Amino acid sequence: MNGPVAPVLRLEGITKLYPGVAALQDVTMEFMPGEVHAVVGENGAGKSTMIKSIAGAIRPTSGFIEYKGERHEYMSPTLSRSLGIEVVYQEFNLIDPLSAAENICLGEKYGRLLNRRKINQVAQEIFDMFEIDINPNALVRNMPSAQQQIVEIAKAVSKNVRILILDEPTAPLTVKETEALFRIIGFLKSRDVTIIYISHRMDEIFRISDRVSVLRDGRYVKTLNTNETNRQELIGLMVGRELSDSYPKRDFELGETALTVEHITTDAVTDVSFSVRRGEILGISGLVGSGRTETVRAIFGADKLKSGDIFVHGKKVRLKSPKDAIGNGIGLIPEDRKHQGLFLNFSILWNTSIVNIKNLCRGGIVNQRRERKIAEEFEEKLRIRTPSILQTVRNLSGGNQQKVVIAKTLAANSNILIFDEPTRGIDVGARHEIYELMNAFARDGNTIIMITSDMEELLGMSDRIIVMAKGRLAGEVPKDEFSQIRILTLASG
Amino acid sequence: MTPSNKSKMSLNKDNQLAAMLKKIVMPLLLLALIVLFSFTSRGTFFTWYNFKNMLSQSSYVIIAAVGLTSIMLAGGIDLSIGYQMSLTGVSCGMLMIKSGLPPTAAIPITLLIGILLGLVNGIVCVKLGVFPLIVTLSSSMVFQGISYMISGSKTYLGFSKEFLFIGQGFIGPIPFNIFISAAVVVIMAFVLQKTYFGRYVYAIGGNEEAAKLSGINTDKIKIILYTFCGFCSALASIVLISRSGAAAATIGPGTEFTALSGAILGGVTLAGGEGSVVTMVVGAFIITILGNGMQLMRLGTFPQYIAKGVVLIAAMAFDSYQKKRKEVKKKDAAA
């Protein structure tokens, strides 16, 4: 594996212990100059811990990091920066009220005062290199997340980056934006920058990476040349077993109409109508900003309805708040589970019962025995992997956290579930489990509305797809007409 | 290179110890202060008389702090409790002395006024969506103005015996006002820990957006909490003016900072969702004992201010040190 070129970065026996868990165990890996090196693994496999060790955000318990042959016991944020190591995390590190250029040149000194002309010039040069049209004066606050990400990368490039670590970079991006990102990656690669690329999306990994390393349960499994492996093998290495079918098949009977939306209009969407039946999984597609999330937020009572009607099981309802929606059996699994779904500092038990807590009370007092029993049932049913339901949710992996959100929603007896990006940032194994949960839920005569940006997931899971564009319904696609092109055409308006 | 099992174990133990330390550090500090002052006060501190006195002295602060803590748990704050006390105290005094109402009428009216003041705070915070810090700082000034205007800056004296019993009377050997504060603490501790309402309060403090999407009427809960805080202020004020035997616009202000200090020392964070009424009581006792012990050491008011400020900063420094320590685990601990 070791070519004539020396590796630019080497991890040797990196171990990181946290109380009760080893996040990384004896991981040894090499990264070559100018390669796109994908790192894959399920959530909890140790990818984040590995990134943080390289970036100096944490100190490994043992092992060392070699950069261009020089050995470091651990990195500090300053040291790793000075060596040209930059990380673009899923949560951006930008200062919202500043402009793109100000963010890019933050910390650089061009003379004593802020030299706006100079920093705009620096930013413009980088954007030109990327062949991206962003105004250096534009405020980050007003940018879509795709542009913010490019600003992040531009910031790294302006710091003379040698190793760029991208953590799930395409998660917030649309197809077109992803293409732009790949072009930038190609450009950086031609300049001998090493890209460490963390992603769950297999098609991307096969498209852009040269090599791919697999982590599993905090251990290093294998590094493969991307063109000598395939999806099946990688997934097999990640989960330690072969996955037969990524989208479980199901047979079902469609029941009567469960939810009808007629001509709803809010601040963000205009005149949207559709209906869903019992037993059905309705996929909602559309670009980011097309009004997908806003539509379901309106149905869930989270956004105000300006006009239009909603019917649940044939009965006209007024949903003025999430409380009303929950009372009518509608549950929402929001797209941002950490900020919208979970109470991170509280236990699984606490989170599971919070929506349903009133029903667990007599005279206002919580029946803790019943509460525990119900939470334990859900832990078992949803296979939440934890030593105890008293575990704080913050310490769980993404997949398990998502299961807690589902548990909390199901506990409130919902029969219409809205999933907004059901598997974002979730590893393959847990993803499969969530699909099975969704199918089982629909099979029991319940209804699912699913928003997703993941095309495979959309085509694999839905029984019918509606596509949104610019706040309006752009079209509907029945199952026998599913095609990526058809959906993308509708989505681009 | 890989650490042995033994070192992994010790690391684990180390962390459990740290977690436990965090829980018991404030009770320990309380104990340490008691021991320290027992030695330095030449026998005047560790006496039944002094403890009874301290508990009775601090009971109005604890009552007010229960209201404040409840709001803080939901991520809010009320800095106006001092002038709520001033205004309700003056009202209570005037109702009894100027209008000649009996305590049985004056007390319910006073509590009602407190509830009203809290309700106004709550509605303004929620409906206008302004930061509670700013709202209550402003309303505090409004209350101050009203309090001085209606009282004409006068002090009202000469309360009836029945009314003075609240702050000065005894049941057996125990001052009556201790029963009031204990009841408030116990009831609110129960409500916050055992009822769905309590869950909602912690949920709002833990993650307001998620709380809303979980079907919690966050606005309603917050208004209830501010209203309850107003009630607590009025009750605290009644205890305080009964204890001091006088009502004036100057009586009450300052309590907001003592109560806030107690809550923060007790681990109630400004962000919300952490701490409890019970831990707040521990924090409030630390403040009280610190003041009392220093007094008995013949250290005056000003050194006490300094000590209280230092303890508060130290408590917050300890907390953030604990949080950082979790991140940066010493490498050599396992090597």
PDB file of C-alpha atoms in Angstrom, chain A residues 182-408:
ATOM      1  CA  PHE A 182     -16.948  17.936  -5.887  1.00  0.00           C
ATOM      2  CA  ARG A 183     -15.418  20.344  -8.355  1.00  0.00           C
ATOM      3  CA  ILE A 184     -13.747  22.208  -5.505  1.00  0.00           C
ATOM      4  CA  ILE A 185     -12.497  18.937  -4.043  1.00  0.00           C
ATOM      5  CA  GLY A 186     -10.995  18.066  -7.424  1.00  0.00           C
ATOM      6  CA  PHE A 187      -9.310  21.438  -7.559  1.00  0.00           C
ATOM      7  CA  LEU A 188      -7.796  21.067  -4.086  1.00  0.00           C
ATOM      8  CA  LYS A 189      -6.648  17.567  -4.915  1.00  0.00           C
ATOM      9  CA  SER A 190      -4.781  18.884  -7.959  1.00  0.00           C
ATOM     10  CA  ARG A 191      -2.942  21.137  -5.524  1.00  0.00           C
ATOM     11  CA  ASP A 192      -1.831  18.122  -3.496  1.00  0.00           C
ATOM     12  CA  VAL A 193      -4.190  18.805  -0.620  1.00  0.00           C
ATOM     13  CA  THR A 194      -5.225  15.684   1.245  1.00  0.00           C
ATOM     14  CA  ILE A 195      -8.985  15.423   1.687  1.00  0.00           C
ATOM     15  CA  ILE A 196     -10.332  13.263   4.484  1.00  0.00           C
ATOM     16  CA  TYR A 197     -13.932  12.711   3.523  1.00  0.00           C
ATOM     17  CA  ILE A 198     -16.458  11.459   6.044  1.00  0.00           C
ATOM     18  CA  SER A 199     -19.774  10.429   4.548  1.00  0.00           C
ATOM     19  CA  HIS A 200     -22.597   7.955   4.783  1.00  0.00           C
ATOM     20  CA  ARG A 201     -23.487   8.312   1.134  1.00  0.00           C
ATOM     21  CA  MET A 202     -22.007   5.436  -0.790  1.00  0.00           C
ATOM     22  CA  ASP A 203     -22.487   6.869  -4.276  1.00  0.00           C
ATOM     23  CA  GLU A 204     -20.385   9.899  -3.350  1.00  0.00           C
ATOM     24  CA  ILE A 205     -17.622   7.821  -1.891  1.00  0.00           C
ATOM     25  CA  PHE A 206     -17.374   5.783  -5.063  1.00  0.00           C
ATOM     26  CA  ARG A 207     -17.428   8.895  -7.171  1.00  0.00           C
ATOM     27  CA  ILE A 208     -14.762  10.995  -5.585  1.00  0.00           C
ATOM     28  CA  SER A 209     -12.534   8.990  -3.261  1.00  0.00           C
ATOM     29  CA  ASP A 210      -9.238   7.294  -4.103  1.00  0.00           C
ATOM     30  CA  ARG A 211      -9.090   5.163  -1.025  1.00  0.00           C
ATOM     31  CA  VAL A 212     -11.565   4.337   1.655  1.00  0.00           C
ATOM     32  CA  SER A 213     -10.944   3.285   5.254  1.00  0.00           C
ATOM     33  CA  VAL A 214     -13.485   1.506   7.384  1.00  0.00           C
ATOM     34  CA  LEU A 215     -13.879   1.942  11.129  1.00  0.00           C
ATOM     35  CA  ARG A 216     -16.087  -0.275  13.240  1.00  0.00           C
ATOM     36  CA  ASP A 217     -16.766   0.003  16.972  1.00  0.00           C
ATOM     37  CA  GLY A 218     -13.781   2.283  17.481  1.00  0.00           C
ATOM     38  CA  ARG A 219     -11.390  -0.053  15.691  1.00  0.00           C
ATOM     39  CA  TYR A 220      -9.672   0.260  12.367  1.00  0.00           C
ATOM     40  CA  VAL A 221     -10.902  -2.458   9.993  1.00  0.00           C
ATOM     41  CA  LYS A 222      -9.325  -1.968   6.610  1.00  0.00           C
ATOM     42  CA  THR A 223      -8.237   0.498   3.935  1.00  0.00           C
ATOM     43  CA  LEU A 224      -9.217  -0.295   0.365  1.00  0.00           C
ATOM     44  CA  ASN A 225      -8.566   1.265  -2.995  1.00  0.00           C
ATOM     45  CA  THR A 226     -11.971   2.573  -3.948  1.00  0.00           C
ATOM     46  CA  ASN A 227     -11.841   1.200  -7.491  1.00  0.00           C
ATOM     47  CA  GLU A 228     -11.126  -2.286  -6.183  1.00  0.00           C
ATOM     48  CA  THR A 229     -14.107  -2.553  -3.906  1.00  0.00           C
ATOM     49  CA  ASN A 230     -17.883  -2.256  -4.092  1.00  0.00           C
ATOM     50  CA  ARG A 231     -20.771  -1.037  -2.045  1.00  0.00           C
ATOM     51  CA  GLN A 232     -21.712  -4.462  -0.749  1.00  0.00           C
ATOM     52  CA  GLU A 233     -18.207  -5.149   0.521  1.00  0.00           C
ATOM     53  CA  LEU A 234     -17.928  -1.765   2.248  1.00  0.00           C
ATOM     54  CA  ILE A 235     -21.269  -2.068   3.970  1.00  0.00           C
ATOM     55  CA  GLY A 236     -20.327  -5.584   4.979  1.00  0.00           C
ATOM     56  CA  LEU A 237     -17.105  -4.311   6.562  1.00  0.00           C
ATOM     57  CA  MET A 238     -18.928  -1.480   8.309  1.00  0.00           C
ATOM     58  CA  VAL A 239     -21.600  -3.553   9.944  1.00  0.00           C
ATOM     59  CA  GLY A 240     -19.581  -6.735  10.204  1.00  0.00           C
ATOM     60  CA  ARG A 241     -22.219  -8.665   8.303  1.00  0.00           C
ATOM     61  CA  GLU A 242     -23.683  -8.644   4.837  1.00  0.00           C
ATOM     62  CA  LEU A 243     -26.826  -6.594   4.352  1.00  0.00           C
ATOM     63  CA  SER A 244     -29.096  -8.382   1.951  1.00  0.00           C
ATOM     64  CA  ASP A 245     -31.384  -5.602   0.874  1.00  0.00           C
ATOM     65  CA  SER A 246     -31.093  -1.950   1.734  1.00  0.00           C
ATOM     66  CA  TYR A 247     -34.800  -1.276   1.355  1.00  0.00           C
ATOM     67  CA  PRO A 248     -36.959  -3.954   2.879  1.00  0.00           C
ATOM     68  CA  LYS A 249     -39.867  -4.988   0.676  1.00  0.00           C
ATOM     69  CA  ARG A 250     -43.350  -4.970   1.988  1.00  0.00           C
ATOM     70  CA  ASP A 251     -46.856  -5.863   0.985  1.00  0.00           C
ATOM     71  CA  PHE A 252     -49.647  -3.731   2.229  1.00  0.00           C
ATOM     72  CA  GLU A 253     -53.241  -2.862   1.834  1.00  0.00           C
ATOM     73  CA  LEU A 254     -54.114   0.799   1.472  1.00  0.00           C
ATOM     74  CA  GLY A 255     -56.920   1.789   3.781  1.00  0.00           C
ATOM     75  CA  GLU A 256     -59.192   4.808   3.813  1.00  0.00           C
ATOM     76  CA  THR A 257     -57.876   8.362   3.657  1.00  0.00           C
ATOM     77  CA  ALA A 258     -56.135   9.372   6.865  1.00  0.00           C
ATOM     78  CA  LEU A 259     -55.110  12.932   6.140  1.00  0.00           C
ATOM     79  CA  THR A 260     -56.287  15.434   3.576  1.00  0.00           C
ATOM     80  CA  VAL A 261     -54.737  18.810   3.042  1.00  0.00           C
ATOM     81  CA  GLU A 262     -56.735  21.273   0.938  1.00  0.00           C
ATOM     82  CA  HIS A 263     -55.286  24.453  -0.499  1.00  0.00           C
ATOM     83  CA  ILE A 264     -53.110  25.308   2.455  1.00  0.00           C
ATOM     84  CA  THR A 265     -51.174  28.553   2.334  1.00  0.00           C
ATOM     85  CA  THR A 266     -48.676  29.867   4.868  1.00  0.00           C
ATOM     86  CA  ASP A 267     -45.899  32.424   4.742  1.00  0.00           C
ATOM     87  CA  ALA A 268     -43.709  29.884   2.969  1.00  0.00           C
ATOM     88  CA  VAL A 269     -46.050  27.698   0.903  1.00  0.00           C
ATOM     89  CA  THR A 270     -48.915  28.437  -1.454  1.00  0.00           C
ATOM     90  CA  ASP A 271     -52.011  26.407  -2.237  1.00  0.00           C
ATOM     91  CA  VAL A 272     -50.777  22.928  -1.384  1.00  0.00           C
ATOM     92  CA  SER A 273     -53.243  20.040  -1.562  1.00  0.00           C
ATOM     93  CA  PHE A 274     -52.724  16.315  -1.165  1.00  0.00           C
ATOM     94  CA  SER A 275     -54.002  13.371   0.780  1.00  0.00           C
ATOM     95  CA  VAL A 276     -52.538  10.240   2.326  1.00  0.00           C
ATOM     96  CA  ARG A 277     -54.194   6.931   3.087  1.00  0.00           C
ATOM     97  CA  ARG A 278     -53.776   4.501   5.921  1.00  0.00           C
ATOM     98  CA  GLY A 279     -50.975   2.044   5.316  1.00  0.00           C
ATOM     99  CA  GLU A 280     -49.276   4.398   2.912  1.00  0.00           C
ATOM    100  CA  ILE A 281     -45.834   5.990   2.920  1.00  0.00           C
ATOM    101  CA  LEU A 282     -45.987   9.274   1.062  1.00  0.00           C
ATOM    102  CA  GLY A 283     -42.640  10.725   0.068  1.00  0.00           C
ATOM    103  CA  ILE A 284     -42.240  14.485  -0.251  1.00  0.00           C
ATOM    104  CA  SER A 285     -39.382  15.576  -2.452  1.00  0.00           C
ATOM    105  CA  GLY A 286     -38.044  18.952  -3.458  1.00  0.00           C
ATOM    106  CA  LEU A 287     -34.929  21.035  -3.178  1.00  0.00           C
ATOM    107  CA  VAL A 288     -33.891  22.597   0.104  1.00  0.00           C
ATOM    108  CA  GLY A 289     -36.065  25.693   0.461  1.00  0.00           C
ATOM    109  CA  SER A 290     -38.865  24.337  -1.726  1.00  0.00           C
ATOM    110  CA  GLY A 291     -41.319  24.437   1.159  1.00  0.00           C
ATOM    111  CA  ARG A 292     -41.255  20.744   2.062  1.00  0.00           C
ATOM    112  CA  THR A 293     -40.481  21.270   5.726  1.00  0.00           C
ATOM    113  CA  GLU A 294     -42.808  24.273   5.929  1.00  0.00           C
ATOM    114  CA  THR A 295     -45.684  22.212   4.572  1.00  0.00           C
ATOM    115  CA  VAL A 296     -45.366  19.584   7.266  1.00  0.00           C
ATOM    116  CA  ARG A 297     -44.775  22.225   9.912  1.00  0.00           C
ATOM    117  CA  ALA A 298     -48.131  23.738   8.931  1.00  0.00           C
ATOM    118  CA  ILE A 299     -49.803  20.343   9.171  1.00  0.00           C
ATOM    119  CA  PHE A 300     -48.192  19.875  12.575  1.00  0.00           C
ATOM    120  CA  GLY A 301     -49.514  23.229  13.791  1.00  0.00           C
ATOM    121  CA  ALA A 302     -46.021  24.672  14.173  1.00  0.00           C
ATOM    122  CA  ASP A 303     -46.472  27.302  11.443  1.00  0.00           C
ATOM    123  CA  LYS A 304     -49.544  29.440  11.106  1.00  0.00           C
ATOM    124  CA  LEU A 305     -52.032  28.580   8.410  1.00  0.00           C
ATOM    125  CA  LYS A 306     -53.227  31.585   6.407  1.00  0.00           C
ATOM    126  CA  SER A 307     -55.878  29.671   4.529  1.00  0.00           C
ATOM    127  CA  GLY A 308     -56.834  26.141   3.589  1.00  0.00           C
ATOM    128  CA  ASP A 309     -58.263  23.155   5.437  1.00  0.00           C
ATOM    129  CA  ILE A 310     -56.879  20.026   7.033  1.00  0.00           C
ATOM    130  CA  PHE A 311     -58.948  16.864   7.496  1.00  0.00           C
ATOM    131  CA  VAL A 312     -57.853  14.048   9.789  1.00  0.00           C
ATOM    132  CA  HIS A 313     -59.716  10.771   9.235  1.00  0.00           C
ATOM    133  CA  GLY A 314     -62.393  12.694   7.376  1.00  0.00           C
ATOM    134  CA  LYS A 315     -62.942  15.229  10.103  1.00  0.00           C
ATOM    135  CA  LYS A 316     -62.075  18.848   9.589  1.00  0.00           C
ATOM    136  CA  VAL A 317     -59.626  20.014  12.247  1.00  0.00           C
ATOM    137  CA  ARG A 318     -58.068  23.279  13.302  1.00  0.00           C
ATOM    138  CA  LEU A 319     -54.464  22.738  14.313  1.00  0.00           C
ATOM    139  CA  LYS A 320     -53.252  25.894  15.972  1.00  0.00           C
ATOM    140  CA  SER A 321     -50.309  24.360  17.795  1.00  0.00           C
ATOM    141  CA  PRO A 322     -48.281  21.132  17.880  1.00  0.00           C
ATOM    142  CA  LYS A 323     -50.381  20.269  20.900  1.00  0.00           C
ATOM    143  CA  ASP A 324     -53.533  20.199  18.739  1.00  0.00           C
ATOM    144  CA  ALA A 325     -51.771  18.098  16.110  1.00  0.00           C
ATOM    145  CA  ILE A 326     -50.532  15.597  18.681  1.00  0.00           C
ATOM    146  CA  GLY A 327     -54.031  15.450  20.117  1.00  0.00           C
ATOM    147  CA  ASN A 328     -55.268  14.442  16.661  1.00  0.00           C
ATOM    148  CA  GLY A 329     -52.734  11.628  16.425  1.00  0.00           C
ATOM    149  CA  ILE A 330     -50.168  13.424  14.287  1.00  0.00           C
ATOM    150  CA  GLY A 331     -46.514  13.042  15.247  1.00  0.00           C
ATOM    151  CA  LEU A 332     -43.471  14.844  13.854  1.00  0.00           C
ATOM    152  CA  ILE A 333     -39.929  13.502  13.794  1.00  0.00           C
ATOM    153  CA  PRO A 334     -38.158  16.773  12.976  1.00  0.00           C
ATOM    154  CA  GLU A 335     -35.162  17.141  10.697  1.00  0.00           C
ATOM    155  CA  ASP A 336     -32.819  18.497  13.357  1.00  0.00           C
ATOM    156  CA  ARG A 337     -33.102  15.968  16.135  1.00  0.00           C
ATOM    157  CA  LYS A 338     -30.650  17.696  18.473  1.00  0.00           C
ATOM    158  CA  HIS A 339     -32.334  21.076  18.413  1.00  0.00           C
ATOM    159  CA  GLN A 340     -35.930  20.185  17.664  1.00  0.00           C
ATOM    160  CA  GLY A 341     -36.402  16.626  18.801  1.00  0.00           C
ATOM    161  CA  LEU A 342     -34.440  15.850  21.906  1.00  0.00           C
ATOM    162  CA  PHE A 343     -33.705  17.059  25.381  1.00  0.00           C
ATOM    163  CA  LEU A 344     -30.047  16.119  25.284  1.00  0.00           C
ATOM    164  CA  ASN A 345     -29.276  16.529  28.977  1.00  0.00           C
ATOM    165  CA  PHE A 346     -32.069  14.242  30.068  1.00  0.00           C
ATOM    166  CA  SER A 347     -32.388  10.469  30.120  1.00  0.00           C
ATOM    167  CA  ILE A 348     -33.918   8.156  27.541  1.00  0.00           C
ATOM    168  CA  LEU A 349     -36.715   7.494  30.019  1.00  0.00           C
ATOM    169  CA  TRP A 350     -37.412  11.203  30.450  1.00  0.00           C
ATOM    170  CA  ASN A 351     -37.364  11.889  26.716  1.00  0.00           C
ATOM    171  CA  THR A 352     -39.570   8.940  25.882  1.00  0.00           C
ATOM    172  CA  SER A 353     -42.361  10.074  28.170  1.00  0.00           C
ATOM    173  CA  ILE A 354     -42.290  13.852  27.716  1.00  0.00           C
ATOM    174  CA  VAL A 355     -44.935  14.049  24.970  1.00  0.00           C
ATOM    175  CA  ASN A 356     -47.189  11.542  26.636  1.00  0.00           C
ATOM    176  CA  ILE A 357     -46.543  12.593  30.222  1.00  0.00           C
ATOM    177  CA  LYS A 358     -50.040  13.875  30.944  1.00  0.00           C
ATOM    178  CA  ASN A 359     -51.491  10.465  30.184  1.00  0.00           C
ATOM    179  CA  LEU A 360     -49.084   8.906  32.650  1.00  0.00           C
ATOM    180  CA  CYS A 361     -50.419  11.054  35.436  1.00  0.00           C
ATOM    181  CA  ARG A 362     -53.122  10.721  37.963  1.00  0.00           C
ATOM    182  CA  GLY A 363     -54.097  14.000  39.600  1.00  0.00           C
ATOM    183  CA  GLY A 364     -51.132  15.636  37.920  1.00  0.00           C
ATOM    184  CA  ILE A 365     -48.640  13.280  39.552  1.00  0.00           C
ATOM    185  CA  VAL A 366     -46.521  11.069  37.315  1.00  0.00           C
ATOM    186  CA  ASN A 367     -46.958   7.340  37.786  1.00  0.00           C
ATOM    187  CA  GLN A 368     -43.271   6.493  37.633  1.00  0.00           C
ATOM    188  CA  ARG A 369     -43.713   2.761  37.544  1.00  0.00           C
ATOM    189  CA  ARG A 370     -45.929   2.969  34.478  1.00  0.00           C
ATOM    190  CA  GLU A 371     -43.628   5.518  32.914  1.00  0.00           C
ATOM    191  CA  ARG A 372     -40.682   3.189  33.298  1.00  0.00           C
ATOM    192  CA  LYS A 373     -42.581   0.221  31.974  1.00  0.00           C
ATOM    193  CA  ILE A 374     -43.600   2.060  28.826  1.00  0.00           C
ATOM    194  CA  ALA A 375     -40.095   3.419  28.235  1.00  0.00           C
ATOM    195  CA  GLU A 376     -38.643  -0.068  28.637  1.00  0.00           C
ATOM    196  CA  GLU A 377     -41.150  -1.428  26.134  1.00  0.00           C
ATOM    197  CA  PHE A 378     -40.063   1.142  23.574  1.00  0.00           C
ATOM    198  CA  GLU A 379     -36.389   0.555  24.305  1.00  0.00           C
ATOM    199  CA  GLU A 380     -36.939  -3.091  23.473  1.00  0.00           C
ATOM    200  CA  LYS A 381     -39.284  -2.585  20.547  1.00  0.00           C
ATOM    201  CA  LEU A 382     -37.094  -0.005  18.843  1.00  0.00           C
ATOM    202  CA  ARG A 383     -33.890  -1.767  19.894  1.00  0.00           C
ATOM    203  CA  ILE A 384     -32.314   1.304  21.435  1.00  0.00           C
ATOM    204  CA  ARG A 385     -28.824   0.190  22.359  1.00  0.00           C
ATOM    205  CA  THR A 386     -27.932   1.424  25.807  1.00  0.00           C
ATOM    206  CA  PRO A 387     -26.837  -0.043  29.115  1.00  0.00           C
ATOM    207  CA  SER A 388     -29.761   1.667  30.840  1.00  0.00           C
ATOM    208  CA  ILE A 389     -32.769   3.835  29.990  1.00  0.00           C
ATOM    209  CA  LEU A 390     -31.421   6.260  32.559  1.00  0.00           C
ATOM    210  CA  GLN A 391     -28.556   7.023  30.177  1.00  0.00           C
ATOM    211  CA  THR A 392     -28.348  10.663  29.105  1.00  0.00           C
ATOM    212  CA  VAL A 393     -29.458  11.053  25.479  1.00  0.00           C
ATOM    213  CA  ARG A 394     -26.429  13.220  24.667  1.00  0.00           C
ATOM    214  CA  ASN A 395     -24.193  10.161  25.043  1.00  0.00           C
ATOM    215  CA  LEU A 396     -26.056   8.087  22.446  1.00  0.00           C
ATOM    216  CA  SER A 397     -25.080   7.621  18.816  1.00  0.00           C
ATOM    217  CA  GLY A 398     -27.101   9.408  16.117  1.00  0.00           C
ATOM    218  CA  GLY A 399     -29.083   6.295  15.228  1.00  0.00           C
ATOM    219  CA  ASN A 400     -30.039   5.638  18.811  1.00  0.00           C
ATOM    220  CA  GLN A 401     -30.926   9.279  19.330  1.00  0.00           C
ATOM    221  CA  GLN A 402     -33.244   9.107  16.338  1.00  0.00           C
ATOM    222  CA  LYS A 403     -34.883   6.032  17.839  1.00  0.00           C
ATOM    223  CA  VAL A 404     -35.509   7.996  21.029  1.00  0.00           C
ATOM    224  CA  VAL A 405     -37.261  10.726  19.001  1.00  0.00           C
ATOM    225  CA  ILE A 406     -39.389   8.033  17.352  1.00  0.00           C
ATOM    226  CA  ALA A 407     -40.115   6.446  20.734  1.00  0.00           C
ATOM    227  CA  LYS A 408     -41.227   9.768  22.190  1.00  0.00           C
TER     228      LYS A 408
END
